[in-house]
PDB file of C-alpha atoms in Angstrom:
ATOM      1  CA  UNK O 286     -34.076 -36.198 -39.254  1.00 69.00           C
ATOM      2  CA  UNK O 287     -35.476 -33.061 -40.377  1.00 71.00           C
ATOM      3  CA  UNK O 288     -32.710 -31.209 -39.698  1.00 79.00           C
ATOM      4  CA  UNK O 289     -30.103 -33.654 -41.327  1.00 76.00           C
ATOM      5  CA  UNK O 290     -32.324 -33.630 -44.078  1.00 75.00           C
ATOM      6  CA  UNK O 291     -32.789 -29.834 -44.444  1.00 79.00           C
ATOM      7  CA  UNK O 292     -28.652 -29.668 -44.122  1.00 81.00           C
ATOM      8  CA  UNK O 293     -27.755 -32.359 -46.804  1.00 82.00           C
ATOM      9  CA  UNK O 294     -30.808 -31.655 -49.401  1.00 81.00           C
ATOM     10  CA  UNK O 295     -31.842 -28.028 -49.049  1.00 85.00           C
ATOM     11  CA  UNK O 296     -34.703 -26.382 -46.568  1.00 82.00           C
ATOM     12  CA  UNK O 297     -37.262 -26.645 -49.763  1.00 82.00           C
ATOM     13  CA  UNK O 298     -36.278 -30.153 -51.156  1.00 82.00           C
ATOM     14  CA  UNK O 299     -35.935 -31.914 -47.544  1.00 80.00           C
ATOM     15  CA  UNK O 300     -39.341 -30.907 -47.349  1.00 81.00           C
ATOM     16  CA  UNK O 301     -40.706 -32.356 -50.074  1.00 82.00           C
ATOM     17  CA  UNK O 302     -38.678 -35.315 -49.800  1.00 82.00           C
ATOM     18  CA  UNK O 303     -39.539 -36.311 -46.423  1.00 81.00           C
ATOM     19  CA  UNK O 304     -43.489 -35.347 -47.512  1.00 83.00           C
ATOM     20  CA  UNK O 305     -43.286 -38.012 -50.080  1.00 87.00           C
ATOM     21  CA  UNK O 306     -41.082 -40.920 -48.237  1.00 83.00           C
ATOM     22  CA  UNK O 307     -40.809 -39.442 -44.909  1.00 81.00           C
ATOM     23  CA  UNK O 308     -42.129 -43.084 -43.363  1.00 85.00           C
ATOM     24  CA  UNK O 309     -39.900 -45.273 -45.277  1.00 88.00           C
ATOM     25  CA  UNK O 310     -36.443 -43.038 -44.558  1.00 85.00           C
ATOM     26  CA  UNK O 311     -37.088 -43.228 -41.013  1.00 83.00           C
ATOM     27  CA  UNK O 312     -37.526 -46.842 -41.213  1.00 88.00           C
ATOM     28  CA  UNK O 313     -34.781 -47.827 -43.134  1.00 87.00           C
ATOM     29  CA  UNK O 314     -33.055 -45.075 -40.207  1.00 84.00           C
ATOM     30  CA  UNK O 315     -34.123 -47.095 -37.388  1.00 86.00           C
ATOM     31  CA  UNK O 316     -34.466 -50.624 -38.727  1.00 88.00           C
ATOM     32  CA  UNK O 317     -30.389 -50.135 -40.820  1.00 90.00           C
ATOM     33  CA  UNK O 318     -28.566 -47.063 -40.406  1.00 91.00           C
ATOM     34  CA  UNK O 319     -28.640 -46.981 -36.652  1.00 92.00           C
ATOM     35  CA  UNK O 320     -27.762 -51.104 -36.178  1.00 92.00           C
ATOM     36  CA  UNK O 321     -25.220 -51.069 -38.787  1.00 92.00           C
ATOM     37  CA  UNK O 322     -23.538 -47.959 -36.843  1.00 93.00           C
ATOM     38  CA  UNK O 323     -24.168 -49.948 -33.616  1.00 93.00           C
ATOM     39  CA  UNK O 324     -22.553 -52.710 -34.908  1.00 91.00           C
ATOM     40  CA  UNK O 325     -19.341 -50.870 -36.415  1.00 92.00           C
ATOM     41  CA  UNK O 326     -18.815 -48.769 -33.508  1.00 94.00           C
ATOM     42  CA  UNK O 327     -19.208 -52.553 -31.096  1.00 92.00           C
ATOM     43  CA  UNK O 328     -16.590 -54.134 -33.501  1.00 90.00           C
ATOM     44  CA  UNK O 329     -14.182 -50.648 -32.899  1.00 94.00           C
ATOM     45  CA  UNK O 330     -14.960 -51.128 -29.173  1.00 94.00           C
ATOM     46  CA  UNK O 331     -14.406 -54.590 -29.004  1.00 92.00           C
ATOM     47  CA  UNK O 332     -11.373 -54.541 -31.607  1.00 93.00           C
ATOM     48  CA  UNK O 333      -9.312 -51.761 -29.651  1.00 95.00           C
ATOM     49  CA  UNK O 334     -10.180 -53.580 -25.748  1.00 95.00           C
ATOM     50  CA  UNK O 335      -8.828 -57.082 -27.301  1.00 93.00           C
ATOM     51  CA  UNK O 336      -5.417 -54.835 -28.575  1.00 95.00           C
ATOM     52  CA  UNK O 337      -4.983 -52.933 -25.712  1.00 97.00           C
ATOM     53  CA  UNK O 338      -5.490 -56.172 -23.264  1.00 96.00           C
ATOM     54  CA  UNK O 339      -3.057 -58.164 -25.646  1.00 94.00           C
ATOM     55  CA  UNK O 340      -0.972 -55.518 -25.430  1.00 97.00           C
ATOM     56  CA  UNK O 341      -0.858 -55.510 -21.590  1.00 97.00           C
ATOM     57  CA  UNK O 342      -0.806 -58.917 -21.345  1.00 96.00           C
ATOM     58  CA  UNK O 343       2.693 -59.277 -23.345  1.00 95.00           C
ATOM     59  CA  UNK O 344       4.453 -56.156 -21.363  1.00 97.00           C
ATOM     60  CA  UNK O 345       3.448 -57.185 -18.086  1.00 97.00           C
ATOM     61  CA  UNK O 346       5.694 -60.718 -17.267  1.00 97.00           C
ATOM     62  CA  UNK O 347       3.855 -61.732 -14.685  1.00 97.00           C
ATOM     63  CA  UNK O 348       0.652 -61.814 -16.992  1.00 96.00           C
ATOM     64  CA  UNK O 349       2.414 -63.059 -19.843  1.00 96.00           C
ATOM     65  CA  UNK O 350       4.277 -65.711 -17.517  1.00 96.00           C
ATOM     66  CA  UNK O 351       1.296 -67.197 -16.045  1.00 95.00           C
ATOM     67  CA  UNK O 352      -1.574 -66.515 -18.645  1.00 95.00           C
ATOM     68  CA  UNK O 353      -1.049 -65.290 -21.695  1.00 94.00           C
ATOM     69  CA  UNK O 354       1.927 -67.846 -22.474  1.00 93.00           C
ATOM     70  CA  UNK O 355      -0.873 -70.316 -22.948  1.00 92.00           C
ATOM     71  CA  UNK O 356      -1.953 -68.590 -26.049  1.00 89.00           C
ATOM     72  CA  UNK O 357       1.856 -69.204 -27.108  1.00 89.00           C
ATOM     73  CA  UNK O 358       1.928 -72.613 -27.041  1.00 89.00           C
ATOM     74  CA  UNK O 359      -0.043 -73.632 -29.787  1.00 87.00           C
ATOM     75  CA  UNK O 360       1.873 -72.856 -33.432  1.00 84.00           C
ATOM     76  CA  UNK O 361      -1.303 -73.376 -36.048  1.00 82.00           C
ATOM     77  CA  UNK O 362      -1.620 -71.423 -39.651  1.00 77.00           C
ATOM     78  CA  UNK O 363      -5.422 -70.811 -39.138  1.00 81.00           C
ATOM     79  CA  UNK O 364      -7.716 -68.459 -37.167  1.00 80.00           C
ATOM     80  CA  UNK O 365      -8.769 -70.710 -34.426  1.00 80.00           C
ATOM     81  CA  UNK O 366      -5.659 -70.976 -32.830  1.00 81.00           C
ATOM     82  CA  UNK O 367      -6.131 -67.812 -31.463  1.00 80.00           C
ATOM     83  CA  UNK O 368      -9.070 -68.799 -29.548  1.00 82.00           C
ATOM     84  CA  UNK O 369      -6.417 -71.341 -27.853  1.00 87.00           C
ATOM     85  CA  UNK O 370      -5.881 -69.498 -24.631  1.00 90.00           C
ATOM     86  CA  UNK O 371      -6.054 -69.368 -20.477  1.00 93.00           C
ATOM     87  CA  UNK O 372      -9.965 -69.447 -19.320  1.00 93.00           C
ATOM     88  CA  UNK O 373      -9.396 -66.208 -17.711  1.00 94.00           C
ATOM     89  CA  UNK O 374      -7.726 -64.815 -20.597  1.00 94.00           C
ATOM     90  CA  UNK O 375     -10.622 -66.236 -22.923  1.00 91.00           C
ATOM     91  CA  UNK O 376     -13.193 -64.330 -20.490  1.00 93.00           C
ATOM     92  CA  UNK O 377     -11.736 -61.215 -19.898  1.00 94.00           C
ATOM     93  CA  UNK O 378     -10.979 -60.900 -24.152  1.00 92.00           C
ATOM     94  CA  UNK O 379     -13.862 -62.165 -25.209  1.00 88.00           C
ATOM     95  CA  UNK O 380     -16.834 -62.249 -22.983  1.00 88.00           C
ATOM     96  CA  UNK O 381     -16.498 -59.298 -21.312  1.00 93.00           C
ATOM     97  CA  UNK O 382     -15.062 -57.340 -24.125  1.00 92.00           C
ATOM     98  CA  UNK O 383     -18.284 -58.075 -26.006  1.00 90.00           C
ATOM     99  CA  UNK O 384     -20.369 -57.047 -23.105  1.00 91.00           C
ATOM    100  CA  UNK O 385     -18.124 -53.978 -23.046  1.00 94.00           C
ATOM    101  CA  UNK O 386     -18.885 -53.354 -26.671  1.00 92.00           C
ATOM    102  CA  UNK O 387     -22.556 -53.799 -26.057  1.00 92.00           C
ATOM    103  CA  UNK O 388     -23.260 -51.537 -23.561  1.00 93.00           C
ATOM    104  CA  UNK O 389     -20.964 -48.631 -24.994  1.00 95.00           C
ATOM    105  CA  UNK O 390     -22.495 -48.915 -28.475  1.00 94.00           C
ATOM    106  CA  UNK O 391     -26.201 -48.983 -26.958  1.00 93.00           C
ATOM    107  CA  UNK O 392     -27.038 -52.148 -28.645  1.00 92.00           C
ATOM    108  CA  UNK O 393     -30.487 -54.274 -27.679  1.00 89.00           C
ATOM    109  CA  UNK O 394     -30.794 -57.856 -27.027  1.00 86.00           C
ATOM    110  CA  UNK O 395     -31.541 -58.874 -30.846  1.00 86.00           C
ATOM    111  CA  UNK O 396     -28.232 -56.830 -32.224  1.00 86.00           C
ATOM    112  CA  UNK O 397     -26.087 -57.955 -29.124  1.00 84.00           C
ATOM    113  CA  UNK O 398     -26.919 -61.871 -30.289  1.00 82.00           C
ATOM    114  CA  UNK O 399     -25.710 -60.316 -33.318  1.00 75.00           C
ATOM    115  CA  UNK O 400     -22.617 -58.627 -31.870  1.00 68.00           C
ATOM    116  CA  UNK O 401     -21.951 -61.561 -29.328  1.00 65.00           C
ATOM    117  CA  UNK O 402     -22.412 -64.333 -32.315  1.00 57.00           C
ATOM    118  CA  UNK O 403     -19.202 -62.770 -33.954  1.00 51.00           C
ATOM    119  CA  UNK O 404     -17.039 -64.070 -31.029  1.00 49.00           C
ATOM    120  CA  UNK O 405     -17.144 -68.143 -31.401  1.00 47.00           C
ATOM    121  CA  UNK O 406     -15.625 -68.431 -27.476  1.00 45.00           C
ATOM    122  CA  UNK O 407     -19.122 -66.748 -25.953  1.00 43.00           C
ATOM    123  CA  UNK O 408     -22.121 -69.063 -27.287  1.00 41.00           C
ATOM    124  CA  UNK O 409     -20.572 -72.443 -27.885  1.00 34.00           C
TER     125      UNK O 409
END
């Protein structure tokens, strides 16, 4: 932090800066910055694995044929009709996607609840 500090402020006015509210910077650091990031970078993780899959799914025909043409079926004008899919499609998007995110973003238990509590399909 010190060095972040002397790069954006100055070596002589990071110091007194972090002299005077030292403490509360590197709380707000560990208690915001660092979660929000956490959480940002999870919903990039988790955004680009549910593309990529999707992606697969509708070039491959034998996993569009037997599970992604589930998804298909149901013509809605709202969100939750794409939550309407196969139970193996639902897992490997969803569930394991957000445990994916997770553990590449470095997240805890509290800001996974977070992270997983996004996704409707994983805590019913």
């Amino acid at each position: 932090m010190v060095n972040a500090a002397s790069l954006i402020l100055g070596p002589n006015n990071a110091r007194s800066v972090l002299e005077q509210h030292g403490p509360a910077l590197l709380a707000c650091v560990y208690w915001w910055i660092f979660p929000i990031g956490q959480l940002v970078f999870g919903a990039f993780v988790l955004d680009t694995w549910q593309y990529f899959l999707h992606r697969l799914f509708h070039t491959v025909p034998f996993l569009y044929r037997t599970i992604h043409s589930v998804h298909h079926r149901l013509y809605v004008p709202y969100a939750f009709g794409a939550l309407y899919n196969h139970p193996f499609e639902g897992f490997l998007f969803d569930t394991l996607g957000a445990t994916v995110a997770q553990s590449v973003a470095g997240m805890n238990i509290r800001l996974s609840i977070v992270c997983h509590r996004r996704d409707d399909s994983i805590i019913l």
